[in-house]
């Protein structure tokens, strides 16, 4: 029964994360089909990610309060219904509302799915295996979304990118009702801290939206302003959490070193891999004249490598704890980006580089999730929302900044190679920082 529980919950993760990238490849077809201006591409590409990243922590707290199985089911049903709204869109407004609602529905679903996964998997190797499957499915969904969206849009029309979610959502709802056990909600008093939720959602949305504007020189100043505004709103959120009687994020979560480290690794994982994959896609289609499907197939090397690495985690966990697993994964991610930079301009170099980075991502994702969710049951729901929020911000910020870097050459160094080098440096610096912290802990223990 546990295998069925893990399978259904991982499929929830796959469908929700797939939605972030699957519509990206279909944007040209959407613009043509609805006779939209080219400027509509930006809002279409970012609306889902904005609401997905913004509502994750709120989704986790709703699960804590009202029951994670109930909130998960509500999110899946909402996701399926609003997909119909998107598939029948006749204008930009309806389409953007659908993408926004999809992102919010996904944000409600993912934290509860992860919390239920932890509940169904006991400590030890069984939990490591479940988290490996969760991480592999999420990373594979993000990378394969480009290919899935391209195939659906090219073969069945852009509407298929939305329509396909309706039957899939119905099957997932049936699976949830059939095999997912009920996890009683936590008994909490007081309000849900609606003001804190508004501040957090506003902060994440402002940062994600600001990042999306950095790629164009004409909107870069507005993008910087959005990021600064998001940071200021985020600071207000932190103050609110310290003053609120019943904060959206428990104060113990802020104090938890495991949540902080897990979120940092989640952020760097996506910042150093999603950005590299996007840059690789742009380079393949812009410089090597690859079709969208050919570019998507090339990036499948990342997905396959993630799955292979995640399948090895159970064995590697005999020798590596979660922090060492994260360090190893980050080091391999850095190596993959170095290969991309050093083999600049070659198709085989991109294939090998994203494959190596994907292998590292498979290890580091499990490490990050294991570290961040190694907390008390009262913090597990919040931890799942915080970890996923960190990953979403990493994707948005890393991609936006490195795409800008890729547009400028530094002397004889192509901008694209420079961007991959920066991604490698970020992953390597994080790995070294974790290594130093680990060594310090060992020294302290040895002195005792």
Short mmCIF file of N, CA, C and O in Angstrom, two decimals, residues 215-321:
data_model
loop_
_atom_site.label_atom_id
_atom_site.label_comp_id
_atom_site.label_asym_id
_atom_site.label_seq_id
_atom_site.Cartn_x
_atom_site.Cartn_y
_atom_site.Cartn_z
N UNK A 215 15.10 40.37 -18.24
CA UNK A 215 15.67 39.86 -19.49
C UNK A 215 15.68 40.90 -20.60
O UNK A 215 16.53 40.87 -21.48
N UNK A 216 14.72 41.84 -20.57
CA UNK A 216 14.64 42.87 -21.61
C UNK A 216 15.22 44.18 -21.08
O UNK A 216 14.90 44.61 -19.97
N UNK A 217 16.07 44.81 -21.89
CA UNK A 217 16.69 46.07 -21.47
C UNK A 217 15.65 47.15 -21.21
O UNK A 217 15.82 47.99 -20.33
N UNK A 218 14.55 47.12 -21.96
CA UNK A 218 13.54 48.16 -21.84
C UNK A 218 12.76 48.07 -20.53
O UNK A 218 12.19 49.05 -20.07
N UNK A 219 12.72 46.88 -19.92
CA UNK A 219 11.95 46.70 -18.68
C UNK A 219 12.86 46.37 -17.49
O UNK A 219 12.36 46.06 -16.42
N UNK A 220 14.16 46.44 -17.69
CA UNK A 220 15.09 46.01 -16.63
C UNK A 220 14.98 46.88 -15.38
O UNK A 220 15.03 46.37 -14.26
N UNK A 221 14.84 48.18 -15.55
CA UNK A 221 14.72 49.07 -14.39
C UNK A 221 13.47 48.74 -13.58
O UNK A 221 13.50 48.71 -12.34
N UNK A 222 12.37 48.46 -14.29
CA UNK A 222 11.13 48.09 -13.61
C UNK A 222 11.31 46.75 -12.89
O UNK A 222 10.78 46.56 -11.79
N UNK A 223 12.07 45.84 -13.51
CA UNK A 223 12.34 44.56 -12.88
C UNK A 223 13.12 44.70 -11.59
O UNK A 223 12.80 44.06 -10.58
N UNK A 224 14.14 45.53 -11.60
CA UNK A 224 14.91 45.78 -10.38
C UNK A 224 14.02 46.38 -9.30
O UNK A 224 14.10 46.00 -8.12
N UNK A 225 13.15 47.31 -9.71
CA UNK A 225 12.24 47.92 -8.76
C UNK A 225 11.31 46.88 -8.15
O UNK A 225 11.01 46.91 -6.94
N UNK A 226 10.86 45.92 -8.97
CA UNK A 226 10.00 44.85 -8.48
C UNK A 226 10.71 43.97 -7.46
O UNK A 226 10.13 43.60 -6.43
N UNK A 227 11.96 43.65 -7.73
CA UNK A 227 12.73 42.82 -6.80
C UNK A 227 12.96 43.56 -5.48
O UNK A 227 12.83 42.98 -4.40
N UNK A 228 13.29 44.84 -5.58
CA UNK A 228 13.50 45.64 -4.36
C UNK A 228 12.20 45.73 -3.56
O UNK A 228 12.19 45.58 -2.32
N UNK A 229 11.10 45.96 -4.27
CA UNK A 229 9.79 46.03 -3.60
C UNK A 229 9.48 44.70 -2.92
O UNK A 229 8.99 44.66 -1.77
N UNK A 230 9.77 43.60 -3.60
CA UNK A 230 9.54 42.29 -3.01
C UNK A 230 10.38 42.07 -1.76
O UNK A 230 9.90 41.51 -0.76
N UNK A 231 11.64 42.52 -1.80
CA UNK A 231 12.51 42.38 -0.64
C UNK A 231 11.98 43.21 0.54
O UNK A 231 11.99 42.76 1.70
N UNK A 232 11.49 44.41 0.26
CA UNK A 232 10.94 45.26 1.32
C UNK A 232 9.67 44.66 1.91
O UNK A 232 9.47 44.67 3.14
N UNK A 233 8.81 44.15 1.04
CA UNK A 233 7.58 43.49 1.54
C UNK A 233 7.95 42.26 2.36
O UNK A 233 7.34 41.97 3.39
N UNK A 234 8.99 41.54 1.88
CA UNK A 234 9.46 40.38 2.63
C UNK A 234 9.96 40.75 4.01
O UNK A 234 9.72 40.03 4.99
N UNK A 235 10.65 41.88 4.11
CA UNK A 235 11.11 42.36 5.41
C UNK A 235 9.91 42.67 6.32
O UNK A 235 9.91 42.37 7.52
N UNK A 236 8.87 43.26 5.72
CA UNK A 236 7.65 43.52 6.48
C UNK A 236 7.00 42.23 6.94
O UNK A 236 6.45 42.16 8.05
N UNK A 237 7.08 41.19 6.11
CA UNK A 237 6.52 39.90 6.49
C UNK A 237 7.25 39.32 7.70
O UNK A 237 6.63 38.78 8.62
N UNK A 238 8.59 39.44 7.70
CA UNK A 238 9.37 38.92 8.83
C UNK A 238 8.98 39.64 10.12
O UNK A 238 8.80 39.01 11.17
N UNK A 239 8.83 40.96 10.04
CA UNK A 239 8.42 41.74 11.22
C UNK A 239 7.04 41.29 11.68
O UNK A 239 6.79 41.10 12.89
N UNK A 240 6.15 41.10 10.71
CA UNK A 240 4.79 40.65 11.05
C UNK A 240 4.81 39.30 11.77
O UNK A 240 4.09 39.09 12.74
N UNK A 241 5.66 38.39 11.32
CA UNK A 241 5.72 37.07 11.94
C UNK A 241 6.22 37.14 13.38
O UNK A 241 5.84 36.32 14.22
N UNK A 242 7.07 38.10 13.66
CA UNK A 242 7.58 38.25 15.03
C UNK A 242 6.55 38.88 15.96
O UNK A 242 6.60 38.67 17.18
N UNK A 243 5.61 39.65 15.38
CA UNK A 243 4.63 40.35 16.20
C UNK A 243 3.29 39.62 16.29
O UNK A 243 2.55 39.83 17.25
N UNK A 244 2.98 38.78 15.29
CA UNK A 244 1.66 38.13 15.24
C UNK A 244 1.50 37.12 16.37
O UNK A 244 2.44 36.40 16.73
N UNK A 245 0.30 37.06 16.93
CA UNK A 245 0.02 36.08 17.98
C UNK A 245 0.04 34.66 17.44
O UNK A 245 0.45 33.73 18.12
N UNK A 246 -0.43 34.50 16.21
CA UNK A 246 -0.45 33.17 15.57
C UNK A 246 0.12 33.32 14.16
O UNK A 246 -0.61 33.39 13.18
N UNK A 247 1.45 33.39 14.02
CA UNK A 247 2.07 33.71 12.72
C UNK A 247 1.85 32.63 11.67
O UNK A 247 1.62 31.46 11.99
N UNK A 248 1.90 33.05 10.41
CA UNK A 248 1.75 32.12 9.29
C UNK A 248 2.85 31.07 9.32
O UNK A 248 2.61 29.88 9.10
N UNK A 249 4.08 31.50 9.57
CA UNK A 249 5.21 30.58 9.74
C UNK A 249 5.59 30.58 11.21
O UNK A 249 5.96 31.62 11.75
N UNK A 250 5.51 29.44 11.89
CA UNK A 250 5.87 29.40 13.31
C UNK A 250 7.29 29.90 13.54
O UNK A 250 8.18 29.67 12.72
N UNK A 251 7.50 30.58 14.66
CA UNK A 251 8.83 31.11 14.95
C UNK A 251 9.87 30.01 15.03
O UNK A 251 11.05 30.23 14.72
N UNK A 252 9.46 28.82 15.44
CA UNK A 252 10.41 27.70 15.50
C UNK A 252 10.95 27.35 14.12
O UNK A 252 12.07 26.84 14.00
N UNK A 253 10.16 27.62 13.08
CA UNK A 253 10.63 27.36 11.72
C UNK A 253 11.76 28.30 11.35
O UNK A 253 12.72 27.91 10.68
N UNK A 254 11.65 29.56 11.78
CA UNK A 254 12.73 30.52 11.53
C UNK A 254 14.01 30.11 12.26
O UNK A 254 15.12 30.32 11.78
N UNK A 255 13.83 29.51 13.44
CA UNK A 255 14.99 29.13 14.25
C UNK A 255 15.61 27.81 13.81
O UNK A 255 16.73 27.49 14.21
N UNK A 256 14.91 27.04 13.00
CA UNK A 256 15.38 25.71 12.62
C UNK A 256 16.53 25.79 11.61
O UNK A 256 16.35 26.26 10.48
N UNK A 257 17.71 25.32 12.00
CA UNK A 257 18.84 25.32 11.06
C UNK A 257 18.60 24.35 9.92
O UNK A 257 19.06 24.58 8.79
N UNK A 258 17.87 23.26 10.17
CA UNK A 258 17.59 22.30 9.10
C UNK A 258 16.73 22.93 8.01
O UNK A 258 16.99 22.73 6.81
N UNK A 259 15.72 23.70 8.40
CA UNK A 259 14.87 24.36 7.41
C UNK A 259 15.68 25.40 6.63
O UNK A 259 15.56 25.51 5.40
N UNK A 260 16.53 26.15 7.35
CA UNK A 260 17.34 27.16 6.67
C UNK A 260 18.30 26.53 5.66
O UNK A 260 18.40 26.99 4.51
N UNK A 261 18.99 25.48 6.07
CA UNK A 261 19.96 24.83 5.17
C UNK A 261 19.23 24.15 4.01
O UNK A 261 19.65 24.26 2.85
N UNK A 262 18.13 23.46 4.31
CA UNK A 262 17.38 22.79 3.24
C UNK A 262 16.85 23.78 2.22
O UNK A 262 16.88 23.52 1.01
N UNK A 263 16.37 24.94 2.68
CA UNK A 263 15.86 25.96 1.77
C UNK A 263 16.98 26.56 0.93
O UNK A 263 16.80 26.81 -0.27
N UNK A 264 18.14 26.79 1.55
CA UNK A 264 19.28 27.32 0.80
C UNK A 264 19.69 26.36 -0.31
O UNK A 264 19.89 26.78 -1.46
N UNK A 265 19.80 25.09 0.01
CA UNK A 265 20.20 24.10 -1.00
C UNK A 265 19.13 24.00 -2.09
O UNK A 265 19.45 23.92 -3.28
N UNK A 266 17.86 24.04 -1.71
CA UNK A 266 16.78 24.01 -2.71
C UNK A 266 16.87 25.20 -3.64
O UNK A 266 16.69 25.07 -4.87
N UNK A 267 17.15 26.37 -3.08
CA UNK A 267 17.30 27.59 -3.87
C UNK A 267 18.45 27.46 -4.87
O UNK A 267 18.30 27.72 -6.07
N UNK A 268 19.61 27.03 -4.39
CA UNK A 268 20.79 26.93 -5.26
C UNK A 268 20.60 25.83 -6.29
O UNK A 268 21.01 25.97 -7.46
N UNK A 269 19.97 24.73 -5.90
CA UNK A 269 19.72 23.64 -6.86
C UNK A 269 19.02 24.15 -8.11
O UNK A 269 19.46 23.90 -9.24
N UNK A 270 17.90 24.84 -7.90
CA UNK A 270 17.12 25.30 -9.06
C UNK A 270 17.78 26.48 -9.75
O UNK A 270 17.71 26.61 -10.97
N UNK A 271 18.41 27.37 -8.96
CA UNK A 271 19.07 28.53 -9.57
C UNK A 271 20.20 28.10 -10.50
O UNK A 271 20.44 28.74 -11.53
N UNK A 272 20.89 27.01 -10.17
CA UNK A 272 22.05 26.57 -10.95
C UNK A 272 21.71 25.56 -12.03
O UNK A 272 22.55 25.29 -12.90
N UNK A 273 20.50 25.00 -12.00
CA UNK A 273 20.14 24.00 -13.02
C UNK A 273 19.02 24.48 -13.95
O UNK A 273 19.12 24.33 -15.16
N UNK A 274 17.96 25.07 -13.38
CA UNK A 274 16.88 25.58 -14.24
C UNK A 274 17.41 26.67 -15.16
O UNK A 274 17.06 26.72 -16.35
N UNK A 275 18.24 27.55 -14.61
CA UNK A 275 18.81 28.62 -15.43
C UNK A 275 19.68 28.04 -16.54
O UNK A 275 19.61 28.49 -17.70
N UNK A 276 20.49 27.04 -16.22
CA UNK A 276 21.35 26.43 -17.23
C UNK A 276 20.53 25.77 -18.33
O UNK A 276 20.89 25.84 -19.51
N UNK A 277 19.43 25.12 -17.92
CA UNK A 277 18.58 24.45 -18.91
C UNK A 277 17.90 25.47 -19.83
O UNK A 277 17.81 25.25 -21.05
N UNK A 278 17.41 26.57 -19.26
CA UNK A 278 16.77 27.60 -20.08
C UNK A 278 17.78 28.20 -21.06
O UNK A 278 17.49 28.40 -22.25
N UNK A 279 18.98 28.52 -20.57
CA UNK A 279 20.01 29.08 -21.44
C UNK A 279 20.38 28.09 -22.54
O UNK A 279 20.59 28.47 -23.70
N UNK A 280 20.45 26.81 -22.17
CA UNK A 280 20.75 25.78 -23.17
C UNK A 280 19.66 25.72 -24.23
O UNK A 280 19.94 25.58 -25.43
N UNK A 281 18.40 25.83 -23.79
CA UNK A 281 17.28 25.82 -24.75
C UNK A 281 17.37 26.99 -25.71
O UNK A 281 17.22 26.83 -26.94
N UNK A 282 17.63 28.16 -25.17
CA UNK A 282 17.75 29.36 -26.01
C UNK A 282 18.92 29.23 -26.99
O UNK A 282 18.82 29.62 -28.16
N UNK A 283 20.03 28.69 -26.52
CA UNK A 283 21.21 28.54 -27.36
C UNK A 283 20.96 27.52 -28.47
O UNK A 283 21.34 27.74 -29.64
N UNK A 284 20.34 26.40 -28.11
CA UNK A 284 20.07 25.36 -29.11
C UNK A 284 19.18 25.90 -30.23
O UNK A 284 19.44 25.65 -31.41
N UNK A 285 18.13 26.65 -29.87
CA UNK A 285 17.20 27.13 -30.88
C UNK A 285 17.70 28.39 -31.59
O UNK A 285 17.44 28.59 -32.78
N UNK A 286 18.44 29.23 -30.85
CA UNK A 286 18.89 30.49 -31.43
C UNK A 286 20.20 30.38 -32.20
O UNK A 286 20.37 31.04 -33.24
N UNK A 287 21.12 29.56 -31.72
CA UNK A 287 22.44 29.47 -32.34
C UNK A 287 22.66 28.20 -33.14
O UNK A 287 23.38 28.21 -34.14
N UNK A 288 22.06 27.10 -32.71
CA UNK A 288 22.27 25.83 -33.41
C UNK A 288 21.06 25.44 -34.26
O UNK A 288 21.03 24.33 -34.81
N UNK A 289 20.07 26.33 -34.36
CA UNK A 289 18.89 26.13 -35.22
C UNK A 289 18.13 24.85 -34.91
O UNK A 289 17.59 24.19 -35.82
N UNK A 290 18.07 24.47 -33.66
CA UNK A 290 17.30 23.29 -33.27
C UNK A 290 15.82 23.64 -33.18
O UNK A 290 15.45 24.77 -32.84
N UNK A 291 14.95 22.68 -33.47
CA UNK A 291 13.52 22.89 -33.31
C UNK A 291 13.17 22.80 -31.82
O UNK A 291 13.96 22.28 -31.03
N UNK A 292 11.99 23.31 -31.41
CA UNK A 292 11.61 23.20 -30.00
C UNK A 292 11.61 21.77 -29.49
O UNK A 292 12.03 21.49 -28.37
N UNK A 293 11.13 20.83 -30.33
CA UNK A 293 11.10 19.43 -29.90
C UNK A 293 12.51 18.87 -29.79
O UNK A 293 12.84 18.15 -28.84
N UNK A 294 13.40 19.22 -30.74
CA UNK A 294 14.79 18.75 -30.67
C UNK A 294 15.49 19.29 -29.43
O UNK A 294 16.25 18.58 -28.75
N UNK A 295 15.21 20.56 -29.11
CA UNK A 295 15.80 21.15 -27.90
C UNK A 295 15.26 20.45 -26.66
O UNK A 295 16.01 20.15 -25.71
N UNK A 296 13.96 20.16 -26.66
CA UNK A 296 13.37 19.44 -25.53
C UNK A 296 13.94 18.06 -25.36
O UNK A 296 14.19 17.60 -24.24
N UNK A 297 14.15 17.36 -26.46
CA UNK A 297 14.74 16.02 -26.40
C UNK A 297 16.16 16.07 -25.85
O UNK A 297 16.59 15.19 -25.09
N UNK A 298 16.90 17.10 -26.22
CA UNK A 298 18.27 17.25 -25.71
C UNK A 298 18.25 17.43 -24.20
O UNK A 298 19.05 16.83 -23.47
N UNK A 299 17.32 18.23 -23.71
CA UNK A 299 17.23 18.48 -22.27
C UNK A 299 16.70 17.29 -21.50
O UNK A 299 16.78 17.27 -20.26
N UNK A 300 16.16 16.28 -22.20
CA UNK A 300 15.74 15.07 -21.52
C UNK A 300 16.92 14.36 -20.87
O UNK A 300 16.75 13.54 -19.96
N UNK A 301 18.14 14.69 -21.33
CA UNK A 301 19.33 14.13 -20.67
C UNK A 301 19.35 14.52 -19.21
O UNK A 301 19.78 13.73 -18.35
N UNK A 302 18.90 15.73 -18.90
CA UNK A 302 18.84 16.17 -17.51
C UNK A 302 17.83 15.34 -16.73
O UNK A 302 18.14 14.86 -15.62
N UNK A 303 16.64 15.13 -17.29
CA UNK A 303 15.61 14.36 -16.60
C UNK A 303 16.05 12.93 -16.35
O UNK A 303 15.86 12.37 -15.27
N UNK A 304 16.64 12.32 -17.38
CA UNK A 304 17.08 10.92 -17.25
C UNK A 304 18.16 10.81 -16.17
O UNK A 304 18.15 9.89 -15.34
N UNK A 305 19.08 11.76 -16.16
CA UNK A 305 20.16 11.74 -15.17
C UNK A 305 19.61 11.92 -13.75
O UNK A 305 20.10 11.30 -12.80
N UNK A 306 18.60 12.77 -13.59
CA UNK A 306 17.98 12.96 -12.29
C UNK A 306 17.38 11.65 -11.79
O UNK A 306 17.55 11.27 -10.62
N UNK A 307 16.69 10.96 -12.67
CA UNK A 307 16.06 9.69 -12.29
C UNK A 307 17.12 8.66 -11.91
O UNK A 307 16.98 7.93 -10.91
N UNK A 308 18.20 8.57 -12.70
CA UNK A 308 19.27 7.62 -12.40
C UNK A 308 19.90 7.92 -11.04
O UNK A 308 20.09 7.02 -10.21
N UNK A 309 20.21 9.20 -10.81
CA UNK A 309 20.84 9.58 -9.53
C UNK A 309 19.91 9.28 -8.36
O UNK A 309 20.35 8.76 -7.33
N UNK A 310 18.64 9.60 -8.51
CA UNK A 310 17.69 9.38 -7.42
C UNK A 310 17.53 7.90 -7.11
O UNK A 310 17.33 7.52 -5.95
N UNK A 311 17.64 7.06 -8.13
CA UNK A 311 17.53 5.62 -7.90
C UNK A 311 18.73 5.08 -7.13
O UNK A 311 18.64 4.01 -6.52
N UNK A 312 19.84 5.81 -7.15
CA UNK A 312 21.04 5.38 -6.43
C UNK A 312 21.10 5.91 -5.00
O UNK A 312 21.98 5.50 -4.23
N UNK A 313 20.21 6.82 -4.67
CA UNK A 313 20.27 7.47 -3.36
C UNK A 313 20.12 6.46 -2.23
O UNK A 313 20.80 6.54 -1.20
N UNK A 314 19.22 5.51 -2.39
CA UNK A 314 19.01 4.51 -1.34
C UNK A 314 20.30 3.78 -1.01
O UNK A 314 20.62 3.54 0.16
N UNK A 315 21.08 3.45 -2.04
CA UNK A 315 22.36 2.78 -1.82
C UNK A 315 23.39 3.74 -1.24
O UNK A 315 24.11 3.40 -0.29
N UNK A 316 23.45 4.94 -1.78
CA UNK A 316 24.44 5.91 -1.31
C UNK A 316 24.19 6.34 0.12
O UNK A 316 25.13 6.73 0.83
N UNK A 317 22.93 6.26 0.57
CA UNK A 317 22.61 6.70 1.92
C UNK A 317 23.27 5.83 2.99
O UNK A 317 23.29 6.20 4.17
N UNK A 318 23.79 4.68 2.60
CA UNK A 318 24.53 3.85 3.56
C UNK A 318 25.83 4.53 3.97
O UNK A 318 26.34 4.27 5.07
N UNK A 319 26.39 5.35 3.09
CA UNK A 319 27.68 6.00 3.38
C UNK A 319 27.56 7.52 3.52
O UNK A 319 28.41 8.14 4.15
N UNK A 320 26.53 8.10 2.92
CA UNK A 320 26.40 9.55 2.94
C UNK A 320 25.11 9.95 3.65
O UNK A 320 24.03 9.48 3.29
N UNK A 321 25.22 10.82 4.67
CA UNK A 321 24.00 11.37 5.26
C UNK A 321 23.47 12.46 4.34
O UNK A 321 24.04 12.76 3.29
#
